[in-house]
Short mmCIF file of C-alpha atoms in Angstrom, two decimals:
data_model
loop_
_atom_site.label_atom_id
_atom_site.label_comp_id
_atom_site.label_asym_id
_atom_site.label_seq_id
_atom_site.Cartn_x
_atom_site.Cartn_y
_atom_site.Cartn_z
CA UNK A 1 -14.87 -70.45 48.66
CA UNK A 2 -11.74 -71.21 46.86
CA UNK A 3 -9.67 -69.42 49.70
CA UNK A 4 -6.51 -70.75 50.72
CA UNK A 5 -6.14 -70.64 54.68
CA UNK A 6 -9.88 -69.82 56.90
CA UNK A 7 -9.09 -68.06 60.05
CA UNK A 8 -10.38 -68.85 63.79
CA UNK A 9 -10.53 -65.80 66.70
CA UNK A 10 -11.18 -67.33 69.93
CA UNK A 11 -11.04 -65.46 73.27
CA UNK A 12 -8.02 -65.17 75.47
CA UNK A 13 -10.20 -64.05 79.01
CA UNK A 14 -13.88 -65.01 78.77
CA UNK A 15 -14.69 -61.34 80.81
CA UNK A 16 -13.66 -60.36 77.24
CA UNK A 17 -15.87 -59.51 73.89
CA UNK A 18 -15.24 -59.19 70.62
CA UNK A 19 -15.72 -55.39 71.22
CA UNK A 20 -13.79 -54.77 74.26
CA UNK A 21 -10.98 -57.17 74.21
CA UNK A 22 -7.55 -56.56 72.89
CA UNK A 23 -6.01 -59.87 72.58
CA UNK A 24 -7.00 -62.81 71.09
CA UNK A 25 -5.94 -65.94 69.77
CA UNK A 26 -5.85 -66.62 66.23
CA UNK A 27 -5.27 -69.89 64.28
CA UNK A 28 -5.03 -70.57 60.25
CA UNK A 29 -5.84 -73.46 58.26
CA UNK A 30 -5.21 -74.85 55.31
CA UNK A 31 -7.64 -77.11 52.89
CA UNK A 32 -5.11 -79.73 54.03
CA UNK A 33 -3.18 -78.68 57.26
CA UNK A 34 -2.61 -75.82 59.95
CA UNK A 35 -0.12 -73.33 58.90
CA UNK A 36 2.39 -71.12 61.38
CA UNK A 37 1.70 -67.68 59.14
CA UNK A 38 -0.47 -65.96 57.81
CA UNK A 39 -0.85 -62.31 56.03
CA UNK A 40 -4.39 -61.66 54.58
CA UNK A 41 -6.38 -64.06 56.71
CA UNK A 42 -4.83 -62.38 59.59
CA UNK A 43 -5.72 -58.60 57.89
CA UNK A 44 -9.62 -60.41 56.87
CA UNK A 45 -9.27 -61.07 60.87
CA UNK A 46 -8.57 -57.49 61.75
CA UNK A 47 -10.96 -56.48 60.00
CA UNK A 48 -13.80 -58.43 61.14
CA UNK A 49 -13.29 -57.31 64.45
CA UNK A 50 -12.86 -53.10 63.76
CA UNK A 51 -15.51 -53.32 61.08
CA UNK A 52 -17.90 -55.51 62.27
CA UNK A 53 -17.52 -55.82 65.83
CA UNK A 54 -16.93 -52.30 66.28
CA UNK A 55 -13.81 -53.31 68.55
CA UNK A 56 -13.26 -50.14 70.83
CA UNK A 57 -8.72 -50.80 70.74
CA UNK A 58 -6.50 -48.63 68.71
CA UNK A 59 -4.75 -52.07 67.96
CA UNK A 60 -5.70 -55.81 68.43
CA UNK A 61 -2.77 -58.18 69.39
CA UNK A 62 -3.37 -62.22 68.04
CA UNK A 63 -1.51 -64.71 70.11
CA UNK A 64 -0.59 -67.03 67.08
CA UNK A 65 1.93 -69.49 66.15
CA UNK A 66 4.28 -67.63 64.43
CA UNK A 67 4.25 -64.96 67.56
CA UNK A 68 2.13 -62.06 68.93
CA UNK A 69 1.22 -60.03 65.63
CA UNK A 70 -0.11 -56.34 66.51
CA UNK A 71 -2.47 -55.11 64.00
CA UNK A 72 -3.80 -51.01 64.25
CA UNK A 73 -5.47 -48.95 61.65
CA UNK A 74 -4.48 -46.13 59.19
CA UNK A 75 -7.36 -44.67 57.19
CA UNK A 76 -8.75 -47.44 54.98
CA UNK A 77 -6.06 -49.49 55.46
CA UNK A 78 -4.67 -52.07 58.18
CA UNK A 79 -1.09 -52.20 59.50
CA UNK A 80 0.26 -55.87 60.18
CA UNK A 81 3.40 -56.16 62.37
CA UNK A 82 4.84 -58.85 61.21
CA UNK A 83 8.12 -60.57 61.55
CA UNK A 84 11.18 -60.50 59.30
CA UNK A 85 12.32 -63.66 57.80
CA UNK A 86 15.68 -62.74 56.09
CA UNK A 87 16.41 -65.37 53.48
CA UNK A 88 19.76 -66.87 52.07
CA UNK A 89 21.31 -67.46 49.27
CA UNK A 90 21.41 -71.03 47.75
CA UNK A 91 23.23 -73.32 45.14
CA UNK A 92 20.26 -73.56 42.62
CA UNK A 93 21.46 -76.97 41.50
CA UNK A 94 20.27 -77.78 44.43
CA UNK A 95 17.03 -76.80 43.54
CA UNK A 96 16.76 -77.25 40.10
CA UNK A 97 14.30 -80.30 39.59
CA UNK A 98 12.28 -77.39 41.81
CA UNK A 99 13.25 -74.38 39.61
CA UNK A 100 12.28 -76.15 36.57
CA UNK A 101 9.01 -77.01 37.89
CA UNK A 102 7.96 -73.73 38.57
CA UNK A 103 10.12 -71.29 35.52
CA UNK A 104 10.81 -73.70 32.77
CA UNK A 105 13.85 -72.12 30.72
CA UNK A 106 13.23 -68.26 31.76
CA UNK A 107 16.96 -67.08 33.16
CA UNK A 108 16.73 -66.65 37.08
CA UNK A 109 19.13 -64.07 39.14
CA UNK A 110 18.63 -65.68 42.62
CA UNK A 111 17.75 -68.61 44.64
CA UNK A 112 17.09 -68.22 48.38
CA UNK A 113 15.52 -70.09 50.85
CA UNK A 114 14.36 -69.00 54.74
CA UNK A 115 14.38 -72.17 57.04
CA UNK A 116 12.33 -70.90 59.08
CA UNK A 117 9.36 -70.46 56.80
CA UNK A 118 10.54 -72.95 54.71
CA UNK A 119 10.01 -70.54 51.65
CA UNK A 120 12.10 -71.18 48.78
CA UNK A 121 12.45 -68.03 46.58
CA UNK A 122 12.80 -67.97 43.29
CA UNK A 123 13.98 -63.88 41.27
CA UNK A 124 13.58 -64.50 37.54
CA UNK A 125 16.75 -62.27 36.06
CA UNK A 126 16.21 -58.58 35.29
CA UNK A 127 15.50 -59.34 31.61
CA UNK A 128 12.78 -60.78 32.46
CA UNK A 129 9.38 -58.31 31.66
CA UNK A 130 6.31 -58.30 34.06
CA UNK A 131 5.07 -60.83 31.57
CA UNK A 132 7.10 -63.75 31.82
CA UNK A 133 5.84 -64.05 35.42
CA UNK A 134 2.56 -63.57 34.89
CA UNK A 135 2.92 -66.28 31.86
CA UNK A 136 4.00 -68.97 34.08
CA UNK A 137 1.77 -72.01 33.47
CA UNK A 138 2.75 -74.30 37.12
CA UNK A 139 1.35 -77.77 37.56
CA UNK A 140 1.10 -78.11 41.37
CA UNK A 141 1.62 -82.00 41.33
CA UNK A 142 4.72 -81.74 39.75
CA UNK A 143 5.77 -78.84 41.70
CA UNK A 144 5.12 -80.91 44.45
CA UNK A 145 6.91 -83.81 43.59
CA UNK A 146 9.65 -81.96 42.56
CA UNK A 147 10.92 -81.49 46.37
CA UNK A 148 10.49 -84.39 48.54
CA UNK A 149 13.17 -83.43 51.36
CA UNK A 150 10.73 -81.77 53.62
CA UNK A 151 12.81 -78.16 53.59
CA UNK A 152 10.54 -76.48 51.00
CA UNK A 153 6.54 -75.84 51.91
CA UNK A 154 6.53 -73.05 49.57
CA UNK A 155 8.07 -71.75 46.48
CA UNK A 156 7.98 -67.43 45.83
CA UNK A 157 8.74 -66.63 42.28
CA UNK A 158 9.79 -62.55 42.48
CA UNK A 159 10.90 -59.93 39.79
CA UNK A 160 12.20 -56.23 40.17
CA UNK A 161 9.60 -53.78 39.39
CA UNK A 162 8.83 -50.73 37.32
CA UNK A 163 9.30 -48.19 40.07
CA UNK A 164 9.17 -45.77 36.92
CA UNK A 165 5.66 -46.59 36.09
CA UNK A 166 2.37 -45.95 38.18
CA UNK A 167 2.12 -46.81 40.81
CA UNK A 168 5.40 -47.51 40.55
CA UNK A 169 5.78 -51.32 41.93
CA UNK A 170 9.16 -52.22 43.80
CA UNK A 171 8.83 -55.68 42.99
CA UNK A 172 6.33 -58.69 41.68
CA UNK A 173 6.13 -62.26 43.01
CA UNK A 174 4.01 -65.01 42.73
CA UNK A 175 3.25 -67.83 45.66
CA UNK A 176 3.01 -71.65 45.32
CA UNK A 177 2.71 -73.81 47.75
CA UNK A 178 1.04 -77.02 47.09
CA UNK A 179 2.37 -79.44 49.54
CA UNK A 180 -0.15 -77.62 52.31
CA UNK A 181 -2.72 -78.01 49.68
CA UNK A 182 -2.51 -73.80 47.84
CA UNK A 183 -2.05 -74.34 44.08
CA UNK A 184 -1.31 -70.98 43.93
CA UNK A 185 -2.23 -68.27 47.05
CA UNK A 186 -3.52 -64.97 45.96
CA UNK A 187 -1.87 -62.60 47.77
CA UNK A 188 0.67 -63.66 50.75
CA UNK A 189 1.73 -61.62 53.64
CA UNK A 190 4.09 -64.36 55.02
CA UNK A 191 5.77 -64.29 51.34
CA UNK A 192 6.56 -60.77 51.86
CA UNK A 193 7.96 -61.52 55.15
CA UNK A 194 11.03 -62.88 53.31
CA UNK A 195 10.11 -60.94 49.81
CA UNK A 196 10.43 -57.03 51.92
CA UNK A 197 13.85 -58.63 53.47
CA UNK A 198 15.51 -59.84 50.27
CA UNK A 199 14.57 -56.96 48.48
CA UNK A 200 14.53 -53.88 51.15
CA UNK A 201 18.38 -54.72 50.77
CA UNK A 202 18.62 -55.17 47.19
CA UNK A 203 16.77 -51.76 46.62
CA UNK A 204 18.21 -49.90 49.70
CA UNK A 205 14.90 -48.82 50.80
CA UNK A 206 12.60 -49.55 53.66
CA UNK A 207 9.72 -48.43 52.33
CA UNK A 208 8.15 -50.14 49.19
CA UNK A 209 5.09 -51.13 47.17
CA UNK A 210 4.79 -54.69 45.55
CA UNK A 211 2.04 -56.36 43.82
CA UNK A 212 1.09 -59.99 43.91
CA UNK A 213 0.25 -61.24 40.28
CA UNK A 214 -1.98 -64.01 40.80
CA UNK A 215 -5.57 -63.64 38.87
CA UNK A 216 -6.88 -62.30 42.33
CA UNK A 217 -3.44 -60.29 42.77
CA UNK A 218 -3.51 -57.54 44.81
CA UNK A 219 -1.33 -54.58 46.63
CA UNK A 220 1.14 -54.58 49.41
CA UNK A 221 2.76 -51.53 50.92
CA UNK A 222 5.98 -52.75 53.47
CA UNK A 223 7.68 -50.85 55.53
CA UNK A 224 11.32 -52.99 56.76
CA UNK A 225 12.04 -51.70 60.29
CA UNK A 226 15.20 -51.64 62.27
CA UNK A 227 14.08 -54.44 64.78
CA UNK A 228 13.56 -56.87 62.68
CA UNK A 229 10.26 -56.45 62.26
CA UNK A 230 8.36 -55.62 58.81
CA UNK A 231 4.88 -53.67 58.29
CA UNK A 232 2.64 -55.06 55.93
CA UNK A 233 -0.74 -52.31 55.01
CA UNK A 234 -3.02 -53.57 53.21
CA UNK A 235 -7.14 -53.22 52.98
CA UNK A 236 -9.83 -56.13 53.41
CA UNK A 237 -13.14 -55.63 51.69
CA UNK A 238 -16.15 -57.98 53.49
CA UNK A 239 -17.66 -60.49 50.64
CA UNK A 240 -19.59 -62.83 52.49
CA UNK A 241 -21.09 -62.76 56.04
CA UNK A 242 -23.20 -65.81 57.84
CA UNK A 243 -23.38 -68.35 60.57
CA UNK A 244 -21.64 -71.78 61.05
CA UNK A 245 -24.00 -74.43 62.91
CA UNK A 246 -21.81 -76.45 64.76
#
């Protein structure tokens, strides 16, 4: 299907269904590898179990390997409780075979990295339009060969927004990360685990809205907490429903 991490709910207590349970665990994988975090396979998760399974819990709790992540409902959309990862500030010529790779020429503000998540993150300078982001043509081999040292798994390319201008958009990023085998994700939730840190500070806000501008881009609204802790709403729209033989 083209989709960059598929999602597995299994049980925690077998007196437990699908319906009546509130914690489960959940696991992610990649077309290459397992990964430790997850944003919109965990919200397609969600919502397989309110929708579909008609589960009876104001909020569902997924044992995972990035932590417990809570996940309740508001309206039409799902709330994700999700860890911050805070990232920090780097020498880009450390990076640069990296930053190349992935921006060409186009002027870039910031270069940050969370070693946690491994996330490298790339903000293009303020001069830069909506455009040049969108524009960027990345070949994922030579992304990937551009960082061999094992401390990047993904590379976040981010611009300020047009706050100004409906819907008014805090910020844009794009997500590459081709050494677990995503070209380019879609839309990331554990990008904006480090995106809603980096730039809940620069903008002095908690609350914000940010759009992902892949071709299959879509909307985030975060909310940075106090605990260090960020909420991630988004919605999940069903596409395809069947059974696996196994």
């Amino acid at each position: 299907m083209s989709l960059s991490e598929t999602a597995f709910i299994t049980r925690i207590n077998s007196s437990d269904t699908f319906t009546t349970g509130s914690r489960f665990h959940l696991r992610w994988f990649s077309p290459i590898t397992e990964v430790n975090l997850c944003g919109h396979a965990t919200l397609a998760s969600a919502s397989v179990l309110f929708k579909h399974m008609k589960n009876e819990n104001p909020v569902v709790v997924f044992e995972t390997r990035g932590g417990d992540l809570a996940v309740s409902q508001r309206g039409d959309s799902y709330i994700m409780d999700f860890p911050l990862n805070p990232p920090m500030k780097q020498d880009p010529n450390e990076f640069s075979d990296t930053i190349k790779a992935i921006v060409g020429n186009n002027p870039v503000q910031d270069v940050c990295l969370n070693t946690n998540t491994k996330k490298l993150m790339i903000r293009l300078d303020d001069s830069c339009e909506r455009s040049v982001l969108t524009g960027l043509k990345v070949d994922p081999a030579v992304l990937e060969s551009s960082e061999k040292s094992g401390r990047v798994r993904g590379v976040i390319v981010t611009a300020k927004g047009s706050p100004d201008c409906q819907p008014g958009y805090d910020f844009y990023s794009r997500y590459f990360a081709p050494w677990v085998g995503i070209p380019e994700d879609p839309v990331t939730g554990s990008a904006h685990t480090v995106l809603g840190s980096y730039w809940s500070k620069e903008l002095g806000k908690k609350k914000m809205l940010a759009y992902q501008c892949s071709s299959r881009g879509g909307d985030l609204e975060l909310e940075a907490r106090d605990d260090g802790r960020i909420n991630i709403i988004g919605q999940a729209v069903t596409v395809l429903q069947g059974n696996l033989t196994l």
